[in-house]
Amino acid sequence: MNLFQKWMNISLVLRIFIGLVIGAILGLLVPQMTWISIFGDVFVGALKGIAPILVFVLVTSSIANAKGGSADRFKTVIFLYMLSTLIAAFVAVCMNFTFRVKVPLTGIENAAEDLTPPGSLFEVLKNLCMSFVANPIDAIASANYIAILFWAVIVGLALKKANDTTKTFFRDLADALSVAVRWIINCAPFGIMGLVFNAVSTSGLAIFKNYGQLVALLVCTMLLTSLGINALIVAIVLKRNPYPLMWYCIKRSALTAFFTRSSAANIPVNMELCKDLGLDEDMYSVSIPLGSTINMDGAAVTITTLTLVACWTTGVNVTFPMAILLSIVATLSACGTSGVAGGSLLLVPLGCSMFGIPTDIAMQMVGIGFIISVIQDSVETALNSSGDAIFTATAEFYSWKKEGREIPTTFGKKETA
């Protein structure tokens, strides 16, 4: 018990780092011990399992018990989500015109043969709209967060006239689920160990051999978006140094998102982060799951980059205005990306169709995307998920500023595991 207590007294981030190092060492030394990866599978499975129920109950409880006054903050956070995604796609266009990467497009035709990409932007938007009215039970079972949010809002509004006992029940249930999430998150070091072991033992550094330039282009574009563009947006909105908040959110959110490779699975982590920041639960219980659906900077970068790489490789002439149009389409398409590993890749053929690139070539690009996804999708999810927390906090602090309340200048000093 003393050893366990000492372990729990170490900060969660340091414990995760220890798990990361151990997983990498084991992946290099004993890759045949595949049972170690079970820790990662169980951790991600637990997060994915509790997240839909947590979101439904939290949103329902928040709306049923809300006192009002959050409308302006929701407008701000949705604007920040969409603005950052559009700018991320534009940055990807500029990077691809500056560094024109070409890749071999032979030998991987079967990598994505079982996938069915959407046929048009209309189909993407139609599917997005139809997701709202999906069966609520099926939505929770399949982690359809669009429908979960829709029905949670409907039920929450209906419960506003319920008696106090009913509202208290939902509030207590939300608190209980939050405690359960905290227990799961404390298992993150072991989960990260399993995930890192699996990545190192199966892929190692081999992906850099054939597709290193493409990986470097994607990662640099996403880092520029995160540490440059998003930081600039936060600085303009709050008129202060954005990096204390940025680093805190990246440390707490991006690290787990990098290894889980799922914005949906990282929802509980972000909610715990927002709670530690002292944000309003009525706000973040809705904005965080919403962000896992529409705040898709990394997805917009991936769709834009892989489409333009396909154009350069096949010799298609793309003008800058046409590429800007692609960035707008990528932004809208990214909002329909599922919050699961590899979700953005299926929208690459949509971008390719704008330039007349054949489906078989587009699907080869999707195959390449899956080959490099151990890096690409990890960085993409880290960018997307940490952005959810960053912009939720920015919107809340902006409302504090207008109310004359003091905005924190340092974060994490009182962080507990």
Short mmCIF file of C-alpha atoms in Angstrom, two decimals:
data_model
loop_
_atom_site.label_atom_id
_atom_site.label_comp_id
_atom_site.label_asym_id
_atom_site.label_seq_id
_atom_site.Cartn_x
_atom_site.Cartn_y
_atom_site.Cartn_z
CA MET A 1 0.00 0.00 0.00
CA ASN A 2 2.89 2.37 0.74
CA LEU A 3 4.37 1.69 -2.70
CA PHE A 4 0.98 2.29 -4.33
CA GLN A 5 0.56 5.56 -2.42
CA LYS A 6 4.02 6.74 -3.48
CA TRP A 7 3.16 5.89 -7.08
CA MET A 8 -0.11 7.85 -6.90
CA ASN A 9 1.66 10.83 -5.35
CA ILE A 10 3.73 11.21 -8.53
CA SER A 11 2.13 13.60 -11.04
CA LEU A 12 0.04 11.87 -13.69
CA VAL A 13 2.11 13.32 -16.54
CA LEU A 14 5.33 11.92 -15.06
CA ARG A 15 3.70 8.53 -14.54
CA ILE A 16 2.56 8.54 -18.19
CA PHE A 17 6.10 9.42 -19.30
CA ILE A 18 7.47 6.50 -17.28
CA GLY A 19 4.93 4.20 -18.93
CA LEU A 20 5.93 5.58 -22.34
CA VAL A 21 9.62 4.89 -21.78
CA ILE A 22 9.01 1.39 -20.43
CA GLY A 23 6.72 0.57 -23.37
CA ALA A 24 9.30 1.76 -25.92
CA ILE A 25 12.11 -0.23 -24.26
CA LEU A 26 10.01 -3.40 -24.09
CA GLY A 27 8.92 -2.92 -27.72
CA LEU A 28 12.57 -2.84 -28.84
CA LEU A 29 13.90 -5.59 -26.57
CA VAL A 30 11.06 -8.12 -26.38
CA PRO A 31 8.68 -7.46 -29.33
CA GLN A 32 7.50 -11.09 -29.16
CA MET A 33 5.74 -10.44 -25.82
CA THR A 34 2.58 -9.28 -27.60
CA TRP A 35 0.44 -9.70 -24.46
CA ILE A 36 1.83 -6.37 -23.21
CA SER A 37 -0.28 -4.55 -25.81
CA ILE A 38 -3.41 -5.77 -23.99
CA PHE A 39 -2.90 -2.99 -21.43
CA GLY A 40 -3.29 -0.42 -24.20
CA ASP A 41 -6.33 -2.12 -25.72
CA VAL A 42 -8.07 -2.30 -22.34
CA PHE A 43 -7.29 1.35 -21.54
CA VAL A 44 -8.60 2.67 -24.87
CA GLY A 45 -11.59 0.33 -24.65
CA ALA A 46 -12.46 1.61 -21.19
CA LEU A 47 -12.29 5.25 -22.33
CA LYS A 48 -14.36 4.56 -25.43
CA GLY A 49 -16.83 2.53 -23.37
CA ILE A 50 -17.57 5.15 -20.74
CA ALA A 51 -17.29 8.27 -22.93
CA PRO A 52 -20.70 8.03 -24.70
CA ILE A 53 -22.57 7.47 -21.42
CA LEU A 54 -20.56 10.20 -19.70
CA VAL A 55 -21.31 12.71 -22.46
CA PHE A 56 -25.04 11.92 -22.52
CA VAL A 57 -25.45 12.15 -18.75
CA LEU A 58 -23.24 15.25 -18.32
CA VAL A 59 -24.91 17.20 -21.12
CA THR A 60 -28.40 16.19 -19.95
CA SER A 61 -27.60 17.10 -16.35
CA SER A 62 -25.91 20.38 -17.29
CA ILE A 63 -28.81 21.59 -19.42
CA ALA A 64 -31.46 20.43 -16.93
CA ASN A 65 -29.70 22.25 -14.07
CA ALA A 66 -28.32 25.20 -16.06
CA LYS A 67 -29.14 28.70 -14.87
CA GLY A 68 -28.51 30.31 -18.25
CA GLY A 69 -25.82 32.73 -19.51
CA SER A 70 -23.73 30.29 -21.61
CA ALA A 71 -25.02 31.27 -25.06
CA ASP A 72 -22.26 33.81 -25.80
CA ARG A 73 -19.54 31.36 -24.74
CA PHE A 74 -20.96 28.66 -27.02
CA LYS A 75 -20.98 31.07 -29.95
CA THR A 76 -17.37 31.96 -29.22
CA VAL A 77 -16.11 28.39 -28.94
CA ILE A 78 -17.92 27.23 -32.12
CA PHE A 79 -16.46 30.21 -34.00
CA LEU A 80 -12.97 29.35 -32.71
CA TYR A 81 -13.40 25.70 -33.71
CA MET A 82 -14.42 26.52 -37.28
CA LEU A 83 -11.89 29.35 -37.70
CA SER A 84 -8.96 27.21 -36.58
CA THR A 85 -9.99 24.33 -38.85
CA LEU A 86 -10.26 26.62 -41.89
CA ILE A 87 -6.90 28.27 -41.18
CA ALA A 88 -5.30 24.82 -40.65
CA ALA A 89 -6.44 23.79 -44.14
CA PHE A 90 -5.09 27.06 -45.58
CA VAL A 91 -1.74 26.51 -43.83
CA ALA A 92 -1.63 23.02 -45.37
CA VAL A 93 -2.15 24.56 -48.82
CA CYS A 94 0.73 27.00 -48.28
CA MET A 95 3.03 24.26 -46.98
CA ASN A 96 2.23 21.98 -49.92
CA PHE A 97 2.88 24.73 -52.45
CA THR A 98 6.20 25.46 -50.72
CA PHE A 99 7.29 21.82 -50.32
CA ARG A 100 5.92 19.71 -53.15
CA VAL A 101 6.19 16.11 -52.00
CA LYS A 102 5.69 13.16 -54.34
CA VAL A 103 5.21 9.53 -53.30
CA PRO A 104 5.32 6.17 -55.12
CA LEU A 105 1.80 5.02 -55.98
CA THR A 106 2.37 1.37 -56.82
CA GLY A 107 2.21 -1.80 -54.77
CA ILE A 108 -0.36 -0.67 -52.23
CA GLU A 109 -3.58 -0.87 -54.26
CA ASN A 110 -5.06 -3.45 -51.89
CA ALA A 111 -4.31 -1.50 -48.71
CA ALA A 112 -7.73 0.10 -48.64
CA GLU A 113 -9.78 -2.11 -50.97
CA ASP A 114 -12.46 -2.82 -48.36
CA LEU A 115 -13.12 0.86 -47.61
CA THR A 116 -16.00 2.84 -49.08
CA PRO A 117 -15.32 6.58 -49.28
CA PRO A 118 -18.15 9.13 -49.57
CA GLY A 119 -19.05 10.03 -53.13
CA SER A 120 -19.51 13.78 -52.76
CA LEU A 121 -19.53 16.69 -50.33
CA PHE A 122 -23.34 16.54 -50.39
CA GLU A 123 -23.16 12.94 -49.22
CA VAL A 124 -20.84 13.93 -46.36
CA LEU A 125 -23.16 16.72 -45.23
CA LYS A 126 -26.23 14.51 -45.64
CA ASN A 127 -24.67 11.80 -43.49
CA LEU A 128 -23.76 14.44 -40.93
CA CYS A 129 -27.35 15.70 -40.77
CA MET A 130 -28.81 12.21 -40.59
CA SER A 131 -26.49 11.44 -37.69
CA PHE A 132 -28.43 13.93 -35.58
CA VAL A 133 -31.61 11.90 -35.62
CA ALA A 134 -30.14 8.44 -35.13
CA ASN A 135 -31.70 6.17 -32.53
CA PRO A 136 -30.35 7.44 -29.16
CA ILE A 137 -29.67 3.91 -27.87
CA ASP A 138 -27.80 3.01 -31.05
CA ALA A 139 -25.98 6.35 -30.85
CA ILE A 140 -24.63 5.55 -27.38
CA ALA A 141 -23.71 2.01 -28.44
CA SER A 142 -21.90 3.17 -31.58
CA ALA A 143 -20.42 6.37 -30.03
CA ASN A 144 -22.26 8.64 -32.49
CA TYR A 145 -21.56 11.90 -30.65
CA ILE A 146 -23.62 14.05 -33.00
CA ALA A 147 -26.76 12.09 -32.07
CA ILE A 148 -25.71 11.79 -28.41
CA LEU A 149 -25.43 15.59 -28.17
CA PHE A 150 -28.70 16.12 -30.00
CA TRP A 151 -30.73 13.78 -27.79
CA ALA A 152 -28.97 14.90 -24.61
CA VAL A 153 -29.94 18.50 -25.38
CA ILE A 154 -33.55 17.44 -26.09
CA VAL A 155 -33.80 15.39 -22.88
CA GLY A 156 -32.05 18.10 -20.86
CA LEU A 157 -34.46 20.78 -22.06
CA ALA A 158 -37.41 18.49 -21.31
CA LEU A 159 -36.08 17.93 -17.77
CA LYS A 160 -35.84 21.64 -17.00
CA LYS A 161 -39.44 21.47 -15.73
CA ALA A 162 -38.85 18.25 -13.78
CA ASN A 163 -38.84 18.26 -9.99
CA ASP A 164 -35.62 18.87 -8.06
CA THR A 165 -35.30 15.19 -7.08
CA THR A 166 -35.02 14.14 -10.73
CA LYS A 167 -32.49 16.86 -11.49
CA THR A 168 -30.46 15.88 -8.43
CA PHE A 169 -30.43 12.27 -9.60
CA PHE A 170 -28.89 13.22 -12.94
CA ARG A 171 -26.37 15.51 -11.22
CA ASP A 172 -25.35 12.71 -8.81
CA LEU A 173 -25.10 10.23 -11.69
CA ALA A 174 -22.86 12.65 -13.61
CA ASP A 175 -20.64 13.05 -10.54
CA ALA A 176 -20.40 9.26 -10.14
CA LEU A 177 -19.42 8.79 -13.79
CA SER A 178 -16.81 11.54 -13.40
CA VAL A 179 -15.27 9.64 -10.48
CA ALA A 180 -15.20 6.46 -12.59
CA VAL A 181 -13.46 8.38 -15.38
CA ARG A 182 -10.87 9.64 -12.90
CA TRP A 183 -10.12 6.03 -11.92
CA ILE A 184 -9.68 5.06 -15.58
CA ILE A 185 -7.41 8.03 -16.29
CA ASN A 186 -5.20 7.05 -13.36
CA CYS A 187 -4.56 3.79 -15.26
CA ALA A 188 -3.20 5.80 -18.22
CA PRO A 189 0.49 4.99 -17.52
CA PHE A 190 -0.17 1.26 -18.03
CA GLY A 191 -2.40 1.92 -21.04
CA ILE A 192 0.21 4.16 -22.66
CA MET A 193 2.85 1.50 -21.98
CA GLY A 194 0.79 -1.04 -23.92
CA LEU A 195 0.06 1.35 -26.78
CA VAL A 196 3.70 2.39 -27.17
CA PHE A 197 4.85 -1.23 -26.99
CA ASN A 198 2.44 -2.15 -29.79
CA ALA A 199 3.55 0.75 -32.00
CA VAL A 200 7.28 0.16 -31.50
CA SER A 201 7.15 -3.64 -31.78
CA THR A 202 5.08 -3.64 -34.98
CA SER A 203 6.24 -0.54 -36.87
CA GLY A 204 9.43 0.77 -35.33
CA LEU A 205 10.97 3.45 -37.52
CA ALA A 206 10.34 1.65 -40.82
CA ILE A 207 7.70 4.13 -41.98
CA PHE A 208 10.35 6.83 -42.37
CA LYS A 209 12.15 4.82 -45.04
CA ASN A 210 9.68 5.26 -47.91
CA TYR A 211 7.36 8.02 -46.76
CA GLY A 212 9.60 10.16 -44.57
CA GLN A 213 9.07 13.38 -46.53
CA LEU A 214 5.29 13.02 -46.40
CA VAL A 215 5.35 12.28 -42.67
CA ALA A 216 7.63 15.28 -42.08
CA LEU A 217 5.35 17.56 -44.12
CA LEU A 218 2.22 16.46 -42.21
CA VAL A 219 3.85 16.69 -38.79
CA CYS A 220 5.45 20.10 -39.45
CA THR A 221 2.16 21.49 -40.76
CA MET A 222 0.28 20.24 -37.70
CA LEU A 223 2.92 21.57 -35.30
CA LEU A 224 2.83 24.95 -37.05
CA THR A 225 -0.96 24.95 -36.71
CA SER A 226 -0.86 24.02 -33.04
CA LEU A 227 2.04 26.11 -31.75
CA GLY A 228 1.72 28.97 -34.24
CA ILE A 229 -1.78 29.52 -35.60
CA ASN A 230 -3.79 28.29 -32.60
CA ALA A 231 -1.50 30.16 -30.22
CA LEU A 232 -2.00 33.32 -32.29
CA ILE A 233 -5.79 32.91 -32.15
CA VAL A 234 -5.68 32.52 -28.37
CA ALA A 235 -3.37 35.52 -28.04
CA ILE A 236 -5.66 37.74 -30.15
CA VAL A 237 -8.80 36.70 -28.26
CA LEU A 238 -7.34 36.96 -24.74
CA LYS A 239 -4.68 39.62 -25.50
CA ARG A 240 -2.07 37.83 -23.43
CA ASN A 241 0.72 35.26 -23.73
CA PRO A 242 -1.07 32.09 -24.90
CA TYR A 243 1.66 29.58 -24.16
CA PRO A 244 1.09 28.90 -20.45
CA LEU A 245 -2.45 27.73 -21.31
CA MET A 246 -1.27 26.03 -24.51
CA TRP A 247 1.49 24.03 -22.83
CA TYR A 248 -0.77 22.99 -19.96
CA CYS A 249 -3.47 21.70 -22.32
CA ILE A 250 -0.96 20.02 -24.62
CA LYS A 251 0.71 18.32 -21.66
CA ARG A 252 -2.55 17.09 -20.19
CA SER A 253 -4.53 16.34 -23.37
CA ALA A 254 -2.27 15.89 -26.40
CA LEU A 255 -0.10 13.25 -24.75
CA THR A 256 -2.93 10.77 -24.15
CA ALA A 257 -4.61 11.67 -27.48
CA PHE A 258 -1.34 10.93 -29.32
CA PHE A 259 -1.38 7.32 -28.15
CA THR A 260 -5.12 6.60 -28.06
CA ARG A 261 -5.46 8.10 -31.58
CA SER A 262 -9.13 8.84 -30.91
CA SER A 263 -10.70 12.21 -30.14
CA ALA A 264 -13.73 10.34 -28.82
CA ALA A 265 -11.64 8.29 -26.39
CA ASN A 266 -9.94 11.47 -25.18
CA ILE A 267 -13.22 13.19 -24.24
CA PRO A 268 -13.04 12.06 -20.58
CA VAL A 269 -9.43 13.27 -20.36
CA ASN A 270 -10.39 16.71 -21.70
CA MET A 271 -13.35 16.97 -19.34
CA GLU A 272 -11.10 16.22 -16.39
CA LEU A 273 -8.67 18.85 -17.69
CA CYS A 274 -11.42 21.48 -17.97
CA LYS A 275 -12.55 20.68 -14.45
CA ASP A 276 -9.01 21.22 -13.15
CA LEU A 277 -8.92 24.56 -14.99
CA GLY A 278 -11.98 25.64 -13.03
CA LEU A 279 -14.21 25.98 -16.11
CA ASP A 280 -17.99 25.91 -16.02
CA GLU A 281 -19.27 22.33 -16.35
CA ASP A 282 -22.37 23.56 -18.19
CA MET A 283 -19.98 24.83 -20.84
CA TYR A 284 -17.32 22.16 -21.23
CA SER A 285 -19.68 19.19 -20.91
CA VAL A 286 -21.14 20.26 -24.25
CA SER A 287 -18.21 22.00 -25.98
CA ILE A 288 -15.71 19.15 -25.48
CA PRO A 289 -17.78 16.39 -27.14
CA LEU A 290 -18.86 18.91 -29.79
CA GLY A 291 -15.21 19.72 -30.44
CA SER A 292 -14.41 16.03 -31.00
CA THR A 293 -16.74 16.27 -34.01
CA ILE A 294 -16.26 19.75 -35.53
CA ASN A 295 -12.84 20.91 -34.28
CA MET A 296 -10.77 18.99 -36.80
CA ASP A 297 -7.62 20.98 -37.58
CA GLY A 298 -5.56 17.84 -38.06
CA ALA A 299 -8.16 16.20 -40.28
CA ALA A 300 -8.30 19.31 -42.51
CA VAL A 301 -4.49 19.22 -42.80
CA THR A 302 -4.51 15.51 -43.68
CA ILE A 303 -7.26 15.80 -46.32
CA THR A 304 -5.64 18.84 -47.95
CA THR A 305 -2.10 17.46 -47.88
CA LEU A 306 -2.82 13.97 -49.20
CA THR A 307 -5.00 15.42 -51.96
CA LEU A 308 -2.31 17.85 -53.11
CA VAL A 309 0.41 15.18 -52.85
CA ALA A 310 -1.73 13.01 -55.15
CA CYS A 311 -1.97 15.97 -57.55
CA TRP A 312 1.80 16.60 -57.57
CA THR A 313 2.52 12.89 -58.02
CA THR A 314 0.11 12.41 -60.93
CA GLY A 315 1.04 15.68 -62.62
CA VAL A 316 -2.31 17.43 -62.14
CA ASN A 317 -1.98 21.20 -62.46
CA VAL A 318 -3.44 22.89 -59.38
CA THR A 319 -3.68 26.67 -59.19
CA PHE A 320 -3.57 28.46 -55.85
CA PRO A 321 -7.24 29.60 -56.04
CA MET A 322 -8.27 25.98 -56.71
CA ALA A 323 -6.25 24.90 -53.68
CA ILE A 324 -8.00 27.52 -51.54
CA LEU A 325 -11.33 26.04 -52.66
CA LEU A 326 -9.96 22.65 -51.62
CA SER A 327 -9.17 24.04 -48.16
CA ILE A 328 -12.81 25.16 -47.76
CA VAL A 329 -14.09 21.75 -48.85
CA ALA A 330 -11.60 20.07 -46.49
CA THR A 331 -12.88 22.23 -43.61
CA LEU A 332 -16.51 21.26 -44.24
CA SER A 333 -15.57 17.62 -44.81
CA ALA A 334 -13.46 17.48 -41.65
CA CYS A 335 -16.56 18.35 -39.61
CA GLY A 336 -18.00 15.02 -40.77
CA THR A 337 -14.94 13.05 -39.75
CA SER A 338 -15.57 10.37 -37.14
CA GLY A 339 -13.58 10.72 -33.92
CA VAL A 340 -11.81 7.38 -34.41
CA ALA A 341 -8.37 6.37 -35.62
CA GLY A 342 -8.01 6.97 -39.36
CA GLY A 343 -11.36 8.74 -39.66
CA SER A 344 -10.02 11.57 -41.85
CA LEU A 345 -8.41 9.28 -44.43
CA LEU A 346 -11.70 8.15 -45.95
CA LEU A 347 -12.38 11.75 -47.00
CA VAL A 348 -9.20 12.01 -49.10
CA PRO A 349 -10.96 10.59 -52.22
CA LEU A 350 -13.49 13.40 -51.90
CA GLY A 351 -10.72 15.97 -52.21
CA CYS A 352 -9.09 14.05 -55.06
CA SER A 353 -12.39 14.00 -56.98
CA MET A 354 -12.24 17.80 -57.22
CA PHE A 355 -9.23 17.48 -59.53
CA GLY A 356 -10.40 14.47 -61.54
CA ILE A 357 -7.98 12.05 -59.90
CA PRO A 358 -9.22 8.45 -60.43
CA THR A 359 -10.62 6.59 -57.44
CA ASP A 360 -7.94 3.87 -57.58
CA ILE A 361 -5.21 6.53 -57.23
CA ALA A 362 -7.12 8.23 -54.43
CA MET A 363 -7.52 4.94 -52.60
CA GLN A 364 -3.79 4.32 -52.92
CA MET A 365 -3.28 7.61 -51.10
CA VAL A 366 -5.67 6.35 -48.42
CA GLY A 367 -3.53 3.21 -48.21
CA ILE A 368 -0.41 5.31 -47.74
CA GLY A 369 -2.28 7.22 -45.05
CA PHE A 370 -2.89 4.02 -43.13
CA ILE A 371 0.76 2.98 -43.53
CA ILE A 372 1.99 6.23 -41.95
CA SER A 373 -0.94 6.53 -39.56
CA VAL A 374 1.14 5.42 -36.59
CA ILE A 375 2.64 8.93 -36.79
CA GLN A 376 0.16 10.95 -38.89
CA ASP A 377 -2.99 9.92 -37.05
CA SER A 378 -1.35 10.21 -33.65
CA VAL A 379 -0.21 13.80 -34.25
CA GLU A 380 -3.53 14.66 -35.91
CA THR A 381 -5.52 13.44 -32.91
CA ALA A 382 -3.20 15.23 -30.49
CA LEU A 383 -3.76 18.48 -32.41
CA ASN A 384 -7.54 18.01 -32.62
CA SER A 385 -8.14 16.94 -29.03
CA SER A 386 -5.85 19.43 -27.32
CA GLY A 387 -7.49 22.14 -29.44
CA ASP A 388 -10.87 21.20 -27.96
CA ALA A 389 -9.60 22.00 -24.48
CA ILE A 390 -7.62 25.07 -25.55
CA PHE A 391 -10.52 26.77 -27.32
CA THR A 392 -13.06 25.81 -24.65
CA ALA A 393 -10.81 27.44 -22.05
CA THR A 394 -10.23 30.44 -24.33
CA ALA A 395 -13.96 31.02 -24.81
CA GLU A 396 -14.57 30.77 -21.07
CA PHE A 397 -11.66 33.07 -20.16
CA TYR A 398 -12.86 35.55 -22.78
CA SER A 399 -16.25 35.72 -21.04
CA TRP A 400 -14.45 36.14 -17.70
CA LYS A 401 -12.51 39.04 -19.16
CA LYS A 402 -15.68 40.80 -20.31
CA GLU A 403 -17.15 40.31 -16.82
CA GLY A 404 -14.06 41.82 -15.23
CA ARG A 405 -12.94 38.55 -13.64
CA GLU A 406 -9.25 37.70 -13.36
CA ILE A 407 -7.83 35.20 -15.85
CA PRO A 408 -5.16 32.80 -14.49
CA THR A 409 -1.62 33.41 -15.72
CA THR A 410 -0.17 30.07 -14.59
CA PHE A 411 -1.64 26.59 -14.74
CA GLY A 412 -0.96 23.26 -13.10
CA LYS A 413 0.64 24.54 -9.90
CA LYS A 414 -2.01 22.76 -7.87
CA GLU A 415 -2.42 19.83 -10.19
CA THR A 416 -3.18 16.55 -8.48
CA ALA A 417 -3.11 13.06 -9.89
#
